[in-house]
């Protein structure tokens, strides 16, 4: 052989290098050509001739090495490798390449650096390669390595196999671990680089070093990370494709997943290269990949299987022992994904090979259920589930002797996870066998429940719970009838209810009723524990439909006559109201009606529980809902009071009388008062009034501030008269109830009430008078209040004067005894001056004020005042005014008048005025006579005057020319007899009866109805017939006939509550009611 070589002279080199260097700045093709020239120059020149130009060449090569075009990077890397091979290591070059390898700038820079390093390593030798690889591997072990750095190092594994070839084979086993780690990375570009590195190793070393990387790819198929499983599957596919000599890129989309594209020749090639044992392991792993939990893995496994396998059933039979071994191993894995993959694979196998596999697998699985390994037992259950799902009903029945005991054993496993998996198996079994599964599995379990205790019982309940969760709609109708048989197993029902979901709704009536019955029958020492279970059932109801059903059931049970039933139902009601899933605002009206209806229950525990439920539910409402629901609460409270107590003003509702009994109700009404619309404000105030009426003083006291403040605030603003009337009524009632507890608000209330006396609305003024009358009882120093009212009686406005006189009357009667003598004398003078006032209303109020003043005025001053009233007078107004004053004295201070010996004089004045032709004077005198009769009948003295008054009253009933007087006189008979005094004497009864009987025959309704009421009360027919029987013997035949005809009507009237209303309003109608 002859060799010819030419050397480039130094001078031509000096001409070429600048041109080449400049070419690195030109187009892609030019840069690629320049890199090739640099590489070839080392062949054509001596090392020493090229060294002077390195400083000019290296920058251009570095620039080209980072070029975006792959070919430019490839030729630049080769040129760099040639330089290092020819000249030796170039100073700082490796440092720059390593820096670029981990550059954050771009993946192109890192790729170029990796190519450059791989070419340079060829020139630097094996020792430098080993040192570099050790450094890279150490860096890749760092789990905190940044993604771009990890990618740069992994790129070396793409290029090293191509450049250093066989010298790199010894590192395969070491680099596979970092590659697999990269495949699991969250960074996509790291995963892509790792996969390319794996592909390169498979392609490069498939023929020479397959034993080095194949085991790790097999293990990768079962890695916990689905990305590693996917990459391992794909790399195994690449390996098999290479062995078979195919690309693997053809489409495998067919109608049947078991269609195959492999041939006998490819099968032979795979066995020749891998060996039969390894082939079986690889194909077993690929077959399991077809059932992976990750879709991408399943798709990749199916694609590879179709290309590499010739016939699926035949191949499965060949690899079956290895596949079964792998499946059982995965069933025992701690990884849930592995257990799922194994169970799915097992189910798939059963579909394809059931006749052959079932006899083999079922005994193995049954035996595995008895191991101590919890994970394995759980995996076995998953496997059994898949087997049952994949097997026909006939085949399941064939193997039922083995399958059913295994499933029952798994269901009662001590481990909850195993029981859960076994429940899935049961669900699959029921899908196949239907009702037979219930009989074969559930019936024995329910029988066991009656005989076992302790931990075993807990395991059994756990099993039923898991079954319920898996098949609640099927299992619940089967189990409920058995569990509610006496004695009711409340604990089991609770466990099942917690997992039953919506299926529970259809059985709530049966379950809750049975639970209440069970609680009623349980021993006292066990009640608390059973109540915990019962409460758990109520808490387990999550959906609105279930809440509606539960509410209806509890409401009905609360009406039970059995005390225990009501007690336990009310306890469950608390739990219901505490249920976090309950939409309280949707059910609050029904809740209120239910629990408020038991606020008067005879059993205190029921009352307390219902109050707790009410309090709990009401507090859960938002402020907006509270305002909106004010009318509903008012109605619910009203409905809670039995009709027989509606008219009893002393009745209290026990539920409101508990400590803090009004707390949540007051809070809701307060919200309505402060933030509601005018209409809702009125509803809230009236509702509050009703609640106050139904509550006793101790329970009211803690809420006084919360009640009083908002009401005063509303009265201080401009609202409609109806709202102000409601506020004043409520405050009046509150004063009656709590009295001294309102002293802190005394000043504010007095100012507010005084302001209402000047209101434009008459009803507001009257309610203000009533409220002020009650408030004065809390005063110790009243002079300032009376002075203000006294000044008000001189107001120019008639309406204001009327109101002030009315207020003066009420406040003096209640609190006048605390007034100073000088102020009392001043007021007496004013009242004396108004006896003949031109206005009827002023005269009437003035007369009542004189009566109130007489209760405490000094005797000498009182005598002077009365002496000024008694003389006859010429004017109609003065006569009427003096008669009103006498009536007021006898109404409000009869004992004081009697003590002063003035009764005879006043009686004479009344007798005279009762015969007056003036209807106004006569009616007032008749009223005064009625009041005096009540006093004289009560004292039993002065029979002469009593006879005169009765005879004249009877005369007015019968013969007065005015129908109004005749009717009014009958009303006075009624007033006398409902006043509480002893019944009149027989003579007086007969004297009054005759004109009253005669009036019952009159056609004028006013006279006839007044007479009927008068007779009913005169004879005291509501309580006795004695007076009527005595009277009958003394009546003449005509009167007796009328009496007998009228008596049934009289008895009916006597039973009417309206008969006992007070007729005093006919005289002092607009004045505050005082006792």
mmCIF file of N, CA and C in Angstrom, residues 414-453:
data_model
loop_
_atom_site.group_PDB
_atom_site.id
_atom_site.type_symbol
_atom_site.label_atom_id
_atom_site.label_comp_id
_atom_site.label_asym_id
_atom_site.label_seq_id
_atom_site.Cartn_x
_atom_site.Cartn_y
_atom_site.Cartn_z
ATOM 1 N N UNK A 414 -60.851 -7.905 60.100
ATOM 2 C CA UNK A 414 -60.589 -6.850 61.093
ATOM 3 C C UNK A 414 -60.162 -5.519 60.467
ATOM 4 N N UNK A 415 -59.623 -5.557 59.269
ATOM 5 C CA UNK A 415 -59.099 -4.340 58.638
ATOM 6 C C UNK A 415 -60.208 -3.635 57.847
ATOM 7 N N UNK A 416 -60.449 -2.329 58.110
ATOM 8 C CA UNK A 416 -61.491 -1.590 57.387
ATOM 9 C C UNK A 416 -61.259 -1.549 55.886
ATOM 10 N N UNK A 417 -59.986 -1.451 55.468
ATOM 11 C CA UNK A 417 -59.689 -1.372 54.033
ATOM 12 C C UNK A 417 -60.061 -2.672 53.325
ATOM 13 N N UNK A 418 -59.818 -3.771 54.014
ATOM 14 C CA UNK A 418 -60.178 -5.067 53.425
ATOM 15 C C UNK A 418 -61.692 -5.179 53.308
ATOM 16 N N UNK A 419 -62.409 -4.762 54.359
ATOM 17 C CA UNK A 419 -63.876 -4.813 54.324
ATOM 18 C C UNK A 419 -64.428 -3.936 53.202
ATOM 19 N N UNK A 420 -63.808 -2.798 53.014
ATOM 20 C CA UNK A 420 -64.256 -1.901 51.945
ATOM 21 C C UNK A 420 -64.093 -2.559 50.583
ATOM 22 N N UNK A 421 -62.944 -3.180 50.377
ATOM 23 C CA UNK A 421 -62.708 -3.869 49.107
ATOM 24 C C UNK A 421 -63.649 -5.056 48.949
ATOM 25 N N UNK A 422 -63.932 -5.734 50.057
ATOM 26 C CA UNK A 422 -64.843 -6.875 50.005
ATOM 27 C C UNK A 422 -66.255 -6.421 49.655
ATOM 28 N N UNK A 423 -66.635 -5.216 50.100
ATOM 29 C CA UNK A 423 -67.955 -4.688 49.763
ATOM 30 C C UNK A 423 -68.084 -4.452 48.266
ATOM 31 N N UNK A 424 -66.989 -4.034 47.641
ATOM 32 C CA UNK A 424 -66.988 -3.869 46.183
ATOM 33 C C UNK A 424 -67.205 -5.232 45.515
ATOM 34 N N UNK A 425 -66.591 -6.226 46.079
ATOM 35 C CA UNK A 425 -66.777 -7.589 45.550
ATOM 36 C C UNK A 425 -68.229 -8.021 45.696
ATOM 37 N N UNK A 426 -68.812 -7.723 46.855
ATOM 38 C CA UNK A 426 -70.223 -8.058 47.068
ATOM 39 C C UNK A 426 -71.115 -7.354 46.049
ATOM 40 N N UNK A 427 -70.809 -6.067 45.781
ATOM 41 C CA UNK A 427 -71.593 -5.323 44.797
ATOM 42 C C UNK A 427 -71.533 -6.002 43.433
ATOM 43 N N UNK A 428 -70.333 -6.459 43.075
ATOM 44 C CA UNK A 428 -70.182 -7.168 41.804
ATOM 45 C C UNK A 428 -70.950 -8.482 41.819
ATOM 46 N N UNK A 429 -70.912 -9.168 42.969
ATOM 47 C CA UNK A 429 -71.617 -10.439 43.095
ATOM 48 C C UNK A 429 -73.125 -10.229 42.957
ATOM 49 N N UNK A 430 -73.627 -9.157 43.561
ATOM 50 C CA UNK A 430 -75.064 -8.878 43.471
ATOM 51 C C UNK A 430 -75.470 -8.562 42.035
ATOM 52 N N UNK A 431 -74.591 -7.863 41.327
ATOM 53 C CA UNK A 431 -74.887 -7.554 39.926
ATOM 54 C C UNK A 431 -75.063 -8.829 39.112
ATOM 55 N N UNK A 432 -74.302 -9.855 39.472
ATOM 56 C CA UNK A 432 -74.362 -11.118 38.727
ATOM 57 C C UNK A 432 -75.498 -12.007 39.236
ATOM 58 N N UNK A 433 -75.591 -12.173 40.561
ATOM 59 C CA UNK A 433 -76.532 -13.146 41.123
ATOM 60 C C UNK A 433 -77.875 -12.534 41.515
ATOM 61 N N UNK A 434 -77.935 -11.218 41.674
ATOM 62 C CA UNK A 434 -79.184 -10.584 42.079
ATOM 63 C C UNK A 434 -79.534 -10.876 43.528
ATOM 64 N N UNK A 435 -80.816 -11.149 43.790
ATOM 65 C CA UNK A 435 -81.296 -11.314 45.163
ATOM 66 C C UNK A 435 -80.642 -12.485 45.883
ATOM 67 N N UNK A 436 -80.161 -13.426 45.149
ATOM 68 C CA UNK A 436 -79.512 -14.587 45.761
ATOM 69 C C UNK A 436 -78.283 -14.174 46.559
ATOM 70 N N UNK A 437 -77.578 -13.122 46.086
ATOM 71 C CA UNK A 437 -76.396 -12.632 46.810
ATOM 72 C C UNK A 437 -76.790 -12.111 48.186
ATOM 73 N N UNK A 438 -77.965 -11.470 48.259
ATOM 74 C CA UNK A 438 -78.432 -10.968 49.556
ATOM 75 C C UNK A 438 -78.691 -12.126 50.504
ATOM 76 N N UNK A 439 -79.358 -13.171 49.987
ATOM 77 C CA UNK A 439 -79.662 -14.318 50.835
ATOM 78 C C UNK A 439 -78.404 -15.066 51.272
ATOM 79 N N UNK A 440 -77.455 -15.204 50.352
ATOM 80 C CA UNK A 440 -76.261 -15.998 50.636
ATOM 81 C C UNK A 440 -75.225 -15.254 51.474
ATOM 82 N N UNK A 441 -75.206 -13.927 51.357
ATOM 83 C CA UNK A 441 -74.183 -13.147 52.073
ATOM 84 C C UNK A 441 -74.776 -12.426 53.281
ATOM 85 N N UNK A 442 -75.854 -11.649 53.059
ATOM 86 C CA UNK A 442 -76.377 -10.806 54.136
ATOM 87 C C UNK A 442 -77.088 -11.610 55.215
ATOM 88 N N UNK A 443 -77.883 -12.551 54.826
ATOM 89 C CA UNK A 443 -78.640 -13.315 55.837
ATOM 90 C C UNK A 443 -77.721 -13.950 56.878
ATOM 91 N N UNK A 444 -76.651 -14.666 56.472
ATOM 92 C CA UNK A 444 -75.742 -15.218 57.490
ATOM 93 C C UNK A 444 -75.107 -14.134 58.362
ATOM 94 N N UNK A 445 -74.796 -12.994 57.772
ATOM 95 C CA UNK A 445 -74.188 -11.913 58.558
ATOM 96 C C UNK A 445 -75.169 -11.383 59.596
ATOM 97 N N UNK A 446 -76.425 -11.217 59.206
ATOM 98 C CA UNK A 446 -77.429 -10.731 60.150
ATOM 99 C C UNK A 446 -77.694 -11.737 61.259
ATOM 100 N N UNK A 447 -77.641 -13.014 60.932
ATOM 101 C CA UNK A 447 -77.785 -14.057 61.961
ATOM 102 C C UNK A 447 -76.616 -14.008 62.937
ATOM 103 N N UNK A 448 -75.428 -13.795 62.381
ATOM 104 C CA UNK A 448 -74.233 -13.689 63.231
ATOM 105 C C UNK A 448 -74.343 -12.522 64.207
ATOM 106 N N UNK A 449 -74.981 -11.432 63.762
ATOM 107 C CA UNK A 449 -75.082 -10.231 64.594
ATOM 108 C C UNK A 449 -75.783 -10.512 65.915
ATOM 109 N N UNK A 450 -76.699 -11.470 65.923
ATOM 110 C CA UNK A 450 -77.456 -11.781 67.137
ATOM 111 C C UNK A 450 -76.652 -12.587 68.139
ATOM 112 N N UNK A 451 -75.545 -13.153 67.713
ATOM 113 C CA UNK A 451 -74.817 -14.081 68.587
ATOM 114 C C UNK A 451 -73.428 -13.591 68.996
ATOM 115 N N UNK A 452 -72.853 -12.642 68.240
ATOM 116 C CA UNK A 452 -71.468 -12.238 68.538
ATOM 117 C C UNK A 452 -71.446 -10.908 69.275
ATOM 118 N N UNK A 453 -70.343 -10.658 69.970
ATOM 119 C CA UNK A 453 -70.170 -9.422 70.734
ATOM 120 C C UNK A 453 -68.742 -8.933 70.575
#
